[in-house]
Short mmCIF file of N, CA and C in Angstrom, two decimals:
data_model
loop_
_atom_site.label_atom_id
_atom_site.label_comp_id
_atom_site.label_asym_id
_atom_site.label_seq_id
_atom_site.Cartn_x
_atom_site.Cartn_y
_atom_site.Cartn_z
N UNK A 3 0.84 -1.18 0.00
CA UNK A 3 0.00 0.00 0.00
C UNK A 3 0.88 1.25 0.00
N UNK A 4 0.48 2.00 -1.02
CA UNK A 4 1.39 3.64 -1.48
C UNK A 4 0.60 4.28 0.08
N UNK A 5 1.84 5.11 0.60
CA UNK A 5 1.22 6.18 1.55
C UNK A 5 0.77 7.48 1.04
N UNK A 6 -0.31 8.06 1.48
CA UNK A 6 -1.17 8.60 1.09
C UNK A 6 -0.75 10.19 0.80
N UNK A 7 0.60 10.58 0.32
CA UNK A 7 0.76 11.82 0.50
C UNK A 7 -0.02 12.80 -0.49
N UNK A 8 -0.16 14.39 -0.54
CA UNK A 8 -0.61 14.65 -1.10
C UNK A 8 0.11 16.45 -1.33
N UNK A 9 1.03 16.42 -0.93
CA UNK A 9 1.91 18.15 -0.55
C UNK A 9 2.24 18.37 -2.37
N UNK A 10 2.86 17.44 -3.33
CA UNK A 10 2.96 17.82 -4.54
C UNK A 10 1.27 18.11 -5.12
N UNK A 11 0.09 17.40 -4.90
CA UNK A 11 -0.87 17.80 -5.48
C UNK A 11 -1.47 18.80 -5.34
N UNK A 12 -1.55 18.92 -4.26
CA UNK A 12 -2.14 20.10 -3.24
C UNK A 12 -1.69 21.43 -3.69
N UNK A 13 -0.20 21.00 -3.70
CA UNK A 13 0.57 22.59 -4.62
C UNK A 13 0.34 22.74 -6.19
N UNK A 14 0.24 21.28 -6.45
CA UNK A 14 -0.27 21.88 -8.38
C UNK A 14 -1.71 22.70 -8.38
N UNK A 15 -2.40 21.86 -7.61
CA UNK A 15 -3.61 22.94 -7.45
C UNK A 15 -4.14 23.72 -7.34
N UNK A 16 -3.28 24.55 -6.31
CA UNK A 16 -2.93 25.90 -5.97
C UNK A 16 -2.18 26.71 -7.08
N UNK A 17 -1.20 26.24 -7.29
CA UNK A 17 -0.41 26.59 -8.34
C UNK A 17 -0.86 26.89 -9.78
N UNK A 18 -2.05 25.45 -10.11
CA UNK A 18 -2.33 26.06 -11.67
C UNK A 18 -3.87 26.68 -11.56
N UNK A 19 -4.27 27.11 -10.38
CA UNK A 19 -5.53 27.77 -10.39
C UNK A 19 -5.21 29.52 -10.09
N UNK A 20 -3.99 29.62 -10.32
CA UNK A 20 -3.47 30.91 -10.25
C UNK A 20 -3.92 31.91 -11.64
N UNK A 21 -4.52 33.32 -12.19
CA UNK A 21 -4.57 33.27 -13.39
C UNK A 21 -3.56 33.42 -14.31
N UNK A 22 -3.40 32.39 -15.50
CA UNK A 22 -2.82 32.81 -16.35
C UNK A 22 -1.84 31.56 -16.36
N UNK A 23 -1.34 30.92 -15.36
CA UNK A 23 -0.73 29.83 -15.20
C UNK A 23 -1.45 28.21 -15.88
N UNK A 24 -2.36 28.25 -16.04
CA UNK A 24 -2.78 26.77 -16.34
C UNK A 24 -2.79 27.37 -18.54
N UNK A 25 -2.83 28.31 -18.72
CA UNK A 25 -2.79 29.03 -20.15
C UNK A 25 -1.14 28.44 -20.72
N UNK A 26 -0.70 29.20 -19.73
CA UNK A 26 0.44 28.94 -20.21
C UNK A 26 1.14 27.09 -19.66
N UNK A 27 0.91 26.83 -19.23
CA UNK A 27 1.19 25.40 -18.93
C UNK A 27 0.91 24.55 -19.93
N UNK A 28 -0.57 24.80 -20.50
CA UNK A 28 -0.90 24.22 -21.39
C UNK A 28 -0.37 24.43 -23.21
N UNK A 29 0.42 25.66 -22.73
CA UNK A 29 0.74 26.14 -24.18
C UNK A 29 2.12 25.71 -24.75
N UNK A 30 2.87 25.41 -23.19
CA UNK A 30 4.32 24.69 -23.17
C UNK A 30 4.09 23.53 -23.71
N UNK A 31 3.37 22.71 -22.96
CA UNK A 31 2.64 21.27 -23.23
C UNK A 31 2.47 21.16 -24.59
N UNK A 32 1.28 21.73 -25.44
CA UNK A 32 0.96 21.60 -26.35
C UNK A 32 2.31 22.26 -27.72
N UNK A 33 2.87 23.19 -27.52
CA UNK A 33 4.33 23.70 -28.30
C UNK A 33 5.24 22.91 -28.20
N UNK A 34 5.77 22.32 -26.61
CA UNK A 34 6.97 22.70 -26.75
C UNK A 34 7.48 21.37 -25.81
N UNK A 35 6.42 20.63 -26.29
CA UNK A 35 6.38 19.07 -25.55
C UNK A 35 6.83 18.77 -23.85
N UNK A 36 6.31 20.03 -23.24
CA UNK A 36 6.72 20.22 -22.03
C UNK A 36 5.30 19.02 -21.03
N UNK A 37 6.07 18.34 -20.13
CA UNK A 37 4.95 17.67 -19.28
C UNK A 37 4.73 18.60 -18.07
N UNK A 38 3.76 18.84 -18.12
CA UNK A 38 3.22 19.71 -16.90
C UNK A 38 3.16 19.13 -15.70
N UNK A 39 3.21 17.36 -15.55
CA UNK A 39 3.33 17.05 -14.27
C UNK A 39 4.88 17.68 -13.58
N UNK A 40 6.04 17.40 -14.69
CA UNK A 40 6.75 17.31 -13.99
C UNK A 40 7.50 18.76 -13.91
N UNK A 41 7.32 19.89 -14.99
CA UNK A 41 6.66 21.67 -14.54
C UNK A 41 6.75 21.35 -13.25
N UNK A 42 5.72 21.39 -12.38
CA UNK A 42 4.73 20.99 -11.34
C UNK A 42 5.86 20.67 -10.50
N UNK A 43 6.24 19.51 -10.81
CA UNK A 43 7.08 18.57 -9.67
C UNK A 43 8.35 19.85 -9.70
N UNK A 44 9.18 19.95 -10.41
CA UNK A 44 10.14 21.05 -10.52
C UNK A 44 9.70 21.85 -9.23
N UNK A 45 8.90 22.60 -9.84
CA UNK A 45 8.58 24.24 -8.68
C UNK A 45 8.47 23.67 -7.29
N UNK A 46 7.52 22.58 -6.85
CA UNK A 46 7.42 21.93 -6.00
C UNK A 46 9.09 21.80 -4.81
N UNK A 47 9.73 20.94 -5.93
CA UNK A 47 11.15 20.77 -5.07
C UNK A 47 11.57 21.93 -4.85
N UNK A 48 11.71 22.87 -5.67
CA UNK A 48 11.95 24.43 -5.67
C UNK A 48 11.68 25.07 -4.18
N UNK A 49 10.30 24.81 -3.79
CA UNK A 49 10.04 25.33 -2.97
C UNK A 49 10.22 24.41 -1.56
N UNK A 50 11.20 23.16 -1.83
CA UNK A 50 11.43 22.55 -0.84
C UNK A 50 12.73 22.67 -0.64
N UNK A 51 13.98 23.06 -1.16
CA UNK A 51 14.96 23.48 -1.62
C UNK A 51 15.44 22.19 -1.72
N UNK A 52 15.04 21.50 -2.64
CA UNK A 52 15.62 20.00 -2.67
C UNK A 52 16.07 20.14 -4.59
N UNK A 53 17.17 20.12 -4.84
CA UNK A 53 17.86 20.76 -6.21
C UNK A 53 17.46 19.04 -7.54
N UNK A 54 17.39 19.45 -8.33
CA UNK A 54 17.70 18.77 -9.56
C UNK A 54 18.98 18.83 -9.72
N UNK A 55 19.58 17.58 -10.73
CA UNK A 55 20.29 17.57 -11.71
C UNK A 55 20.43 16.91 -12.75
N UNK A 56 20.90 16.42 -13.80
CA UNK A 56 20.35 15.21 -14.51
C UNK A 56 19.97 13.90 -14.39
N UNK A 57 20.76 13.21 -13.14
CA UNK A 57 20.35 12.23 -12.87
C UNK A 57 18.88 11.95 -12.18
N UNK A 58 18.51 13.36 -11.67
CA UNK A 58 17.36 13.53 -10.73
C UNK A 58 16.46 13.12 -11.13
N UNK A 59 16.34 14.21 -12.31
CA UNK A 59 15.73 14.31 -13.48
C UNK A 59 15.25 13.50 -14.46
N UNK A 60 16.20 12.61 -14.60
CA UNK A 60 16.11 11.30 -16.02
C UNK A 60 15.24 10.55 -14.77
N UNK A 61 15.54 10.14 -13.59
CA UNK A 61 14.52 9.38 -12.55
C UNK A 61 13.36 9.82 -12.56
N UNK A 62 13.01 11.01 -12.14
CA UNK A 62 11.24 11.19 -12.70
C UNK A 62 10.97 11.17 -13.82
N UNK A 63 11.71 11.17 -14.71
CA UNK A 63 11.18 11.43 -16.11
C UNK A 63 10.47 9.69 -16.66
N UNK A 64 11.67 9.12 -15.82
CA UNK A 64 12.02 7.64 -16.30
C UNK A 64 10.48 6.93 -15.56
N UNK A 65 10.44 7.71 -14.32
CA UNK A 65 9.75 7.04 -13.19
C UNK A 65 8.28 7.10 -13.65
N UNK A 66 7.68 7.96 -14.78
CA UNK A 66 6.68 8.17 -15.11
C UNK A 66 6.29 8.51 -16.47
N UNK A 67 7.30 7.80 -16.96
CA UNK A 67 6.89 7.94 -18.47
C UNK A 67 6.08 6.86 -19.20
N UNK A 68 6.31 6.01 -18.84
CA UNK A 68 4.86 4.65 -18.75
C UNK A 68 3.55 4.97 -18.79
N UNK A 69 3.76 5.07 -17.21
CA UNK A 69 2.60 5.43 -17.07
C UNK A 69 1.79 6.68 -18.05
N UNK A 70 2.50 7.99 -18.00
CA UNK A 70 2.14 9.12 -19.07
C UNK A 70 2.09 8.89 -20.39
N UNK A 71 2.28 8.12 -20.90
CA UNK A 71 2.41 7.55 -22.06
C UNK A 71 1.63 6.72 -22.88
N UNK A 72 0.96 5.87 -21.92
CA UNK A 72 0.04 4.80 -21.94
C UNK A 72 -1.69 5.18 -21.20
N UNK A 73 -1.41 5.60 -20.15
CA UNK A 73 -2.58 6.70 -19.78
C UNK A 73 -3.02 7.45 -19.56
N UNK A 74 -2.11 8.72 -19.13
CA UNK A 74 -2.68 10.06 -18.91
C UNK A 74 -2.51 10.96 -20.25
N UNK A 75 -1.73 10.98 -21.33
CA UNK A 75 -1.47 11.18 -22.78
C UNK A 75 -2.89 10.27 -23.41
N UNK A 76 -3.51 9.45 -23.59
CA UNK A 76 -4.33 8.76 -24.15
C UNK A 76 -5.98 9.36 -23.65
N UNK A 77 -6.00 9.55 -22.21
CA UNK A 77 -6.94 10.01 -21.84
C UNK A 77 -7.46 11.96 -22.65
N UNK A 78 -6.23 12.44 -22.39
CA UNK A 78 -6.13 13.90 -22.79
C UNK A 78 -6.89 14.15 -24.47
N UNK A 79 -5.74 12.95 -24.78
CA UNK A 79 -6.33 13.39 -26.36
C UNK A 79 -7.68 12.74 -27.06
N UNK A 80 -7.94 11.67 -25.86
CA UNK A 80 -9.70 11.00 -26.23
C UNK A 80 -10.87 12.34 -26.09
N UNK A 81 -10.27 13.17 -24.41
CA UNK A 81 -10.91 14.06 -24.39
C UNK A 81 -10.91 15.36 -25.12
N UNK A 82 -10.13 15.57 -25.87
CA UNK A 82 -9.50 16.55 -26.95
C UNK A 82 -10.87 16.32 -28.26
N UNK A 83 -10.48 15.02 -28.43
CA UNK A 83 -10.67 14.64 -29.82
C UNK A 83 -12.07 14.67 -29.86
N UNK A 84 -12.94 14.34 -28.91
CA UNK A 84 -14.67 14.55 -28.50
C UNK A 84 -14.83 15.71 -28.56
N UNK A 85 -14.52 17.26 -27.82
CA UNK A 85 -14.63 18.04 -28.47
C UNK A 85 -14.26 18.35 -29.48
N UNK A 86 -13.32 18.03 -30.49
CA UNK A 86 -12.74 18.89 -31.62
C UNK A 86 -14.17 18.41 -32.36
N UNK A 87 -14.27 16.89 -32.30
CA UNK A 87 -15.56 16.40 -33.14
C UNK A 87 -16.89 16.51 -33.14
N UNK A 88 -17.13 16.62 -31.26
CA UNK A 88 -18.50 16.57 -31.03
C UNK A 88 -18.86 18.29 -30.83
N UNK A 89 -18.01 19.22 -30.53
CA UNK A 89 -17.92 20.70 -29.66
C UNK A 89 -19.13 20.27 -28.22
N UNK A 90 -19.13 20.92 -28.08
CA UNK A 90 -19.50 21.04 -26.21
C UNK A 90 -21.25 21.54 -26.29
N UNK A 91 -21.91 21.22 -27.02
CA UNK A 91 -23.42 21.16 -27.10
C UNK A 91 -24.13 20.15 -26.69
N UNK A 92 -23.51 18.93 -26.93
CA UNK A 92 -24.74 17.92 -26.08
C UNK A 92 -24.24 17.73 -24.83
N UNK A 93 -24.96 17.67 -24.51
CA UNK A 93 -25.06 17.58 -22.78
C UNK A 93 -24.60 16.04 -22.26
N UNK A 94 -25.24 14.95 -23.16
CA UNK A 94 -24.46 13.67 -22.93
C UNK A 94 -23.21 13.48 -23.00
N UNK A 95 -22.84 13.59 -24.64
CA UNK A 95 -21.23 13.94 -24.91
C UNK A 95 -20.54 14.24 -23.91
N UNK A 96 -20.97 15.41 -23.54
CA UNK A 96 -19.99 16.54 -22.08
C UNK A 96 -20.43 15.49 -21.13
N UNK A 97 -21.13 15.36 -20.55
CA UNK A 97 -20.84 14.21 -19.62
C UNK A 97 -19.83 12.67 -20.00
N UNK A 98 -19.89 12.54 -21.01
CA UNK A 98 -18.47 11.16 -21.30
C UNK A 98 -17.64 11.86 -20.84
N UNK A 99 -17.13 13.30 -21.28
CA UNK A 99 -15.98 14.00 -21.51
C UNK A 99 -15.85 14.36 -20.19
N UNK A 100 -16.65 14.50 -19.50
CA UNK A 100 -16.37 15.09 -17.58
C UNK A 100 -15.96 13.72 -17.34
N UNK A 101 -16.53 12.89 -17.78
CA UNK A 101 -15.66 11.33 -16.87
C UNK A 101 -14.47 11.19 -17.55
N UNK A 102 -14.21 11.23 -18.51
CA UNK A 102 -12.87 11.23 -19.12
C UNK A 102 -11.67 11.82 -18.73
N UNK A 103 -12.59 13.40 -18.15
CA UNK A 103 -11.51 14.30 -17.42
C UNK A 103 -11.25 13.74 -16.53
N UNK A 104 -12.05 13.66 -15.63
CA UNK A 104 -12.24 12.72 -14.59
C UNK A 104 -10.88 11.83 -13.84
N UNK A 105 -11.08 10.89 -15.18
CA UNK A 105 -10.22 9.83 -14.95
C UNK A 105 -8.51 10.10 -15.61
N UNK A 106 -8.65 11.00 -16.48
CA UNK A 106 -7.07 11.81 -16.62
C UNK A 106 -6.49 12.67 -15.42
N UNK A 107 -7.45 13.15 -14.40
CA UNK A 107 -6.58 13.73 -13.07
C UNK A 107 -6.57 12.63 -12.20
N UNK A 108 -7.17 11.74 -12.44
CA UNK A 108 -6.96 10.81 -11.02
C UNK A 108 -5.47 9.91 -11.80
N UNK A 109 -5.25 9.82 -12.89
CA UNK A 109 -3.85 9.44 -13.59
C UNK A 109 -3.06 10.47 -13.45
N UNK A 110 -3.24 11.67 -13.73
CA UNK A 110 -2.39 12.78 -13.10
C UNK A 110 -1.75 12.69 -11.72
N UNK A 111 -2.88 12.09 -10.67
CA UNK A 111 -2.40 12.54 -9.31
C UNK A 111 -1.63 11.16 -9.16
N UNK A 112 -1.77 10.45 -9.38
CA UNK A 112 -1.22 8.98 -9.48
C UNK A 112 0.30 9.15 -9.92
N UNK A 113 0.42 9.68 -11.19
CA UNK A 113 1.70 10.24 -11.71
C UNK A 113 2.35 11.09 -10.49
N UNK A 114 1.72 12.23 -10.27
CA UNK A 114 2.58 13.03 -9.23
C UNK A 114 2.37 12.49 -8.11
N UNK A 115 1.90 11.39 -7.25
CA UNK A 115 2.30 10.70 -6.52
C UNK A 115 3.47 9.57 -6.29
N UNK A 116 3.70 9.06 -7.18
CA UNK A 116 4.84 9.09 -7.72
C UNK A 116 6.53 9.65 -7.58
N UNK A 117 5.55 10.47 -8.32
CA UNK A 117 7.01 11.58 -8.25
C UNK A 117 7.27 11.80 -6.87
N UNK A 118 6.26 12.25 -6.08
CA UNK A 118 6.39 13.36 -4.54
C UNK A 118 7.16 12.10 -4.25
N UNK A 119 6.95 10.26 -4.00
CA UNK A 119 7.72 9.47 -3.34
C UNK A 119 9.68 9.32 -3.56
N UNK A 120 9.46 9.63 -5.16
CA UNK A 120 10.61 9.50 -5.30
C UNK A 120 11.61 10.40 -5.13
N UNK A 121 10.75 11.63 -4.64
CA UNK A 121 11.40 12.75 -4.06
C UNK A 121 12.00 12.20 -2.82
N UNK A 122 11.28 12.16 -1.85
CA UNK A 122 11.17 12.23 -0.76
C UNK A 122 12.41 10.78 -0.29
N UNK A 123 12.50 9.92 -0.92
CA UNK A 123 13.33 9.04 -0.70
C UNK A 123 14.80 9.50 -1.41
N UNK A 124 15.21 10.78 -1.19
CA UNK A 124 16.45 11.06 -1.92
C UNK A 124 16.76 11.71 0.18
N UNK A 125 18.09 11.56 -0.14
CA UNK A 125 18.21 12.18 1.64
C UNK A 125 18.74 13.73 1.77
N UNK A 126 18.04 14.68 0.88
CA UNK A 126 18.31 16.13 1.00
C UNK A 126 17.81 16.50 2.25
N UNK A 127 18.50 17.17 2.82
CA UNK A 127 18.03 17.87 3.77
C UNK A 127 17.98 19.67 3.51
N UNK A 128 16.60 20.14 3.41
CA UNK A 128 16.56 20.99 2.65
C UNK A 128 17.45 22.53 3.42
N UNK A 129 18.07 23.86 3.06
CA UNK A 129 18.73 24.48 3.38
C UNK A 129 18.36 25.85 3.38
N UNK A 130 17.87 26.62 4.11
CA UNK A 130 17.11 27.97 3.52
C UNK A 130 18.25 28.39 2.51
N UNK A 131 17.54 29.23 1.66
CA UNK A 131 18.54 29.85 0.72
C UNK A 131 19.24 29.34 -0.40
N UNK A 132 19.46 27.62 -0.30
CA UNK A 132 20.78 27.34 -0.77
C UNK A 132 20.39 27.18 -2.56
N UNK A 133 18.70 27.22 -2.80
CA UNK A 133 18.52 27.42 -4.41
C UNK A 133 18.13 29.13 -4.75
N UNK A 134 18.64 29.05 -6.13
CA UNK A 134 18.25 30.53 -6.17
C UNK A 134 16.80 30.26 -6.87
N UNK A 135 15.92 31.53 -6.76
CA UNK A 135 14.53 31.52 -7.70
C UNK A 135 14.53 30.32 -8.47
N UNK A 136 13.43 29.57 -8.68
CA UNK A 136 13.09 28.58 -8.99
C UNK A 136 14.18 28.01 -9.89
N UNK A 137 15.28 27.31 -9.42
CA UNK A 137 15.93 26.54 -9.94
C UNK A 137 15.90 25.59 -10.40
N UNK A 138 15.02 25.02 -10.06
CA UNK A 138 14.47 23.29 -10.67
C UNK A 138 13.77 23.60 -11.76
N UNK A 139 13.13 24.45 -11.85
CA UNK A 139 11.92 24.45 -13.02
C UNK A 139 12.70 25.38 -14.30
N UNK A 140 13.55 26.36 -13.89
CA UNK A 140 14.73 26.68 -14.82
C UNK A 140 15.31 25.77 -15.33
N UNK A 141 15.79 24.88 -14.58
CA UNK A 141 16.75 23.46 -14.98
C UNK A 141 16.03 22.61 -15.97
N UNK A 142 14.83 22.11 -15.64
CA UNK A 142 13.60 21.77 -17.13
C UNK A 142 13.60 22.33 -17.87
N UNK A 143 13.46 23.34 -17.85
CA UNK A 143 12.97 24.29 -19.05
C UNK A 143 14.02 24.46 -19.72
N UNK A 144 14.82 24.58 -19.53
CA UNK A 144 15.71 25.02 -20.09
C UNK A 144 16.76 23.41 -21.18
N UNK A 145 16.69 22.58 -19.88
CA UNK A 145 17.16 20.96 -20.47
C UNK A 145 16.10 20.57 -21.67
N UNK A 146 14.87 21.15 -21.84
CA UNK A 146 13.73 20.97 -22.57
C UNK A 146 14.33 21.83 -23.75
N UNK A 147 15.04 23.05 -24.00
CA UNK A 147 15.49 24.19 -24.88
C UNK A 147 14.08 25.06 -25.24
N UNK A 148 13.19 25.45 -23.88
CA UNK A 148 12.37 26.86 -24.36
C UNK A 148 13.08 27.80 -23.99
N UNK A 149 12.50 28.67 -25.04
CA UNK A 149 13.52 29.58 -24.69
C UNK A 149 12.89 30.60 -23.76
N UNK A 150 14.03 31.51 -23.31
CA UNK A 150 14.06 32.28 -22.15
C UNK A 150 13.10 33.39 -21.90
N UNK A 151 12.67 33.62 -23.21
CA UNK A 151 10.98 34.51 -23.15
C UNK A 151 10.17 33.46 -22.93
N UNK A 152 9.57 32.69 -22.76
CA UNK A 152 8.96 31.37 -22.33
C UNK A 152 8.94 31.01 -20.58
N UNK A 153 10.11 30.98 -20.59
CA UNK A 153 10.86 30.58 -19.19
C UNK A 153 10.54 32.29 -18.53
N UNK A 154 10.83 33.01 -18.88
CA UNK A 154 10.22 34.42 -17.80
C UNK A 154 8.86 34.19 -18.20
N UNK A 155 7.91 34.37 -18.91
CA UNK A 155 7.09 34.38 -18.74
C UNK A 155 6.24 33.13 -17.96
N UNK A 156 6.84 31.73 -17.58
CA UNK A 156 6.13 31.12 -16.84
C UNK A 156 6.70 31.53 -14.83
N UNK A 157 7.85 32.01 -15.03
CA UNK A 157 8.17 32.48 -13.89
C UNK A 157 7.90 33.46 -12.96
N UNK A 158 7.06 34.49 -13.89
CA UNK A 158 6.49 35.67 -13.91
C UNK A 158 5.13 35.18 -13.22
N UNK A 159 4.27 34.34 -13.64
CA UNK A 159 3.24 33.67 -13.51
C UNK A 159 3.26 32.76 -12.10
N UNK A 160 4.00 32.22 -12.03
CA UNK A 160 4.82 31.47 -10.67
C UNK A 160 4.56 32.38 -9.57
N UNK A 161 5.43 33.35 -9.95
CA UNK A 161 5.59 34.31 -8.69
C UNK A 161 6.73 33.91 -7.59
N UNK A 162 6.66 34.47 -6.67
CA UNK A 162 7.97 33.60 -5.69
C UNK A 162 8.07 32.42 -4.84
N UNK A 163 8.93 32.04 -5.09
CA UNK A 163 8.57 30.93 -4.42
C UNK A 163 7.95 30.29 -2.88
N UNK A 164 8.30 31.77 -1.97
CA UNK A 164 8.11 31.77 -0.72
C UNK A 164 6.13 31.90 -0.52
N UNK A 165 6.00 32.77 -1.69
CA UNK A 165 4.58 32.58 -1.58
C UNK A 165 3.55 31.19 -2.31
N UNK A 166 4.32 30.38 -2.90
CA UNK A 166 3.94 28.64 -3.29
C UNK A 166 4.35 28.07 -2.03
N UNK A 167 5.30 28.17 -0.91
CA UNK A 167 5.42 27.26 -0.14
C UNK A 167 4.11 26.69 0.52
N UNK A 168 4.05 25.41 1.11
CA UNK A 168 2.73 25.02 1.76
C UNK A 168 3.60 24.80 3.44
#
């Protein structure tokens, strides 16, 4: 039995119900083949001062690419593809498509549950100060090659990190 944490979800939540942030999340995603779980997971450690580096990195990436691949990518674009075909007028339709959503965040949280474990089993002990402004999610973005008008503008959106802490 997985223990029940929930401090990475809790913060995406917070995080992409901010305005202007779930726009642009989705615009990385959809451009610039960015996964928003692990966006997400980035800022998260960020605000735990627990650092990336490549090896960190290739481990969540590694740790949840299966899974993202096979179900939370499959779910997205079933629900994509119902609207592009059906648009959002019948009322039945939209109800498949609310369960569809449905069942792509409960694969979402599954994914970033996940992740939060494989965080948490690394033995950082976190350090005030010792990352500068979101360093982890710089470190993605950047290992990803968006470029740096991209990267301010999702950082901008972010805001500081002291005010994401939970």
């Amino acid at each position: 039995m997985q223990p029940a944490l929930s401090g990475l979800w809790d913060f995406s939540l917070e995080l992409y119900a901010r305005p202007g942030v779930a726009d642009a999340c989705l615009h990385l995603q959809d451009t610039q083949a960015i996964n928003v779980n692990l966006l997400l997971w980035c800022a998260w450690l960020d605000t735990r001062a627990i650092a990336l580096d490549e090896v960190r990195l290739h481990s969540g990436r590694k740790r949840i690419h299966a899974w993202d691949e096979h179900y939370v990518v499959p779910l997205r674009q079933l629900r994509r593809r119902m609207k592009a075909e059906f648009g959002v007028e019948d009322a039945a339709i939209e109800a498949v498509r609310a369960q569809i959503k449905h069942a792509e965040l409960l694969a979402e949280r599954q994914l970033q549950l996940w992740l939060e474990i494989l965080a948490t089993s690394w033995d950082d002990k976190p350090e005030i100060n010792r990352l500068t402004d979101w360093h982890n999610l710089r470190f993605y973005l950047q290992h990803m090659n968006v470029t740096e008008a991209a990267i301010a503008q999702i950082l901008a959106l972010f805001g500081s990190q002291s005010a994401c802490a939970n």
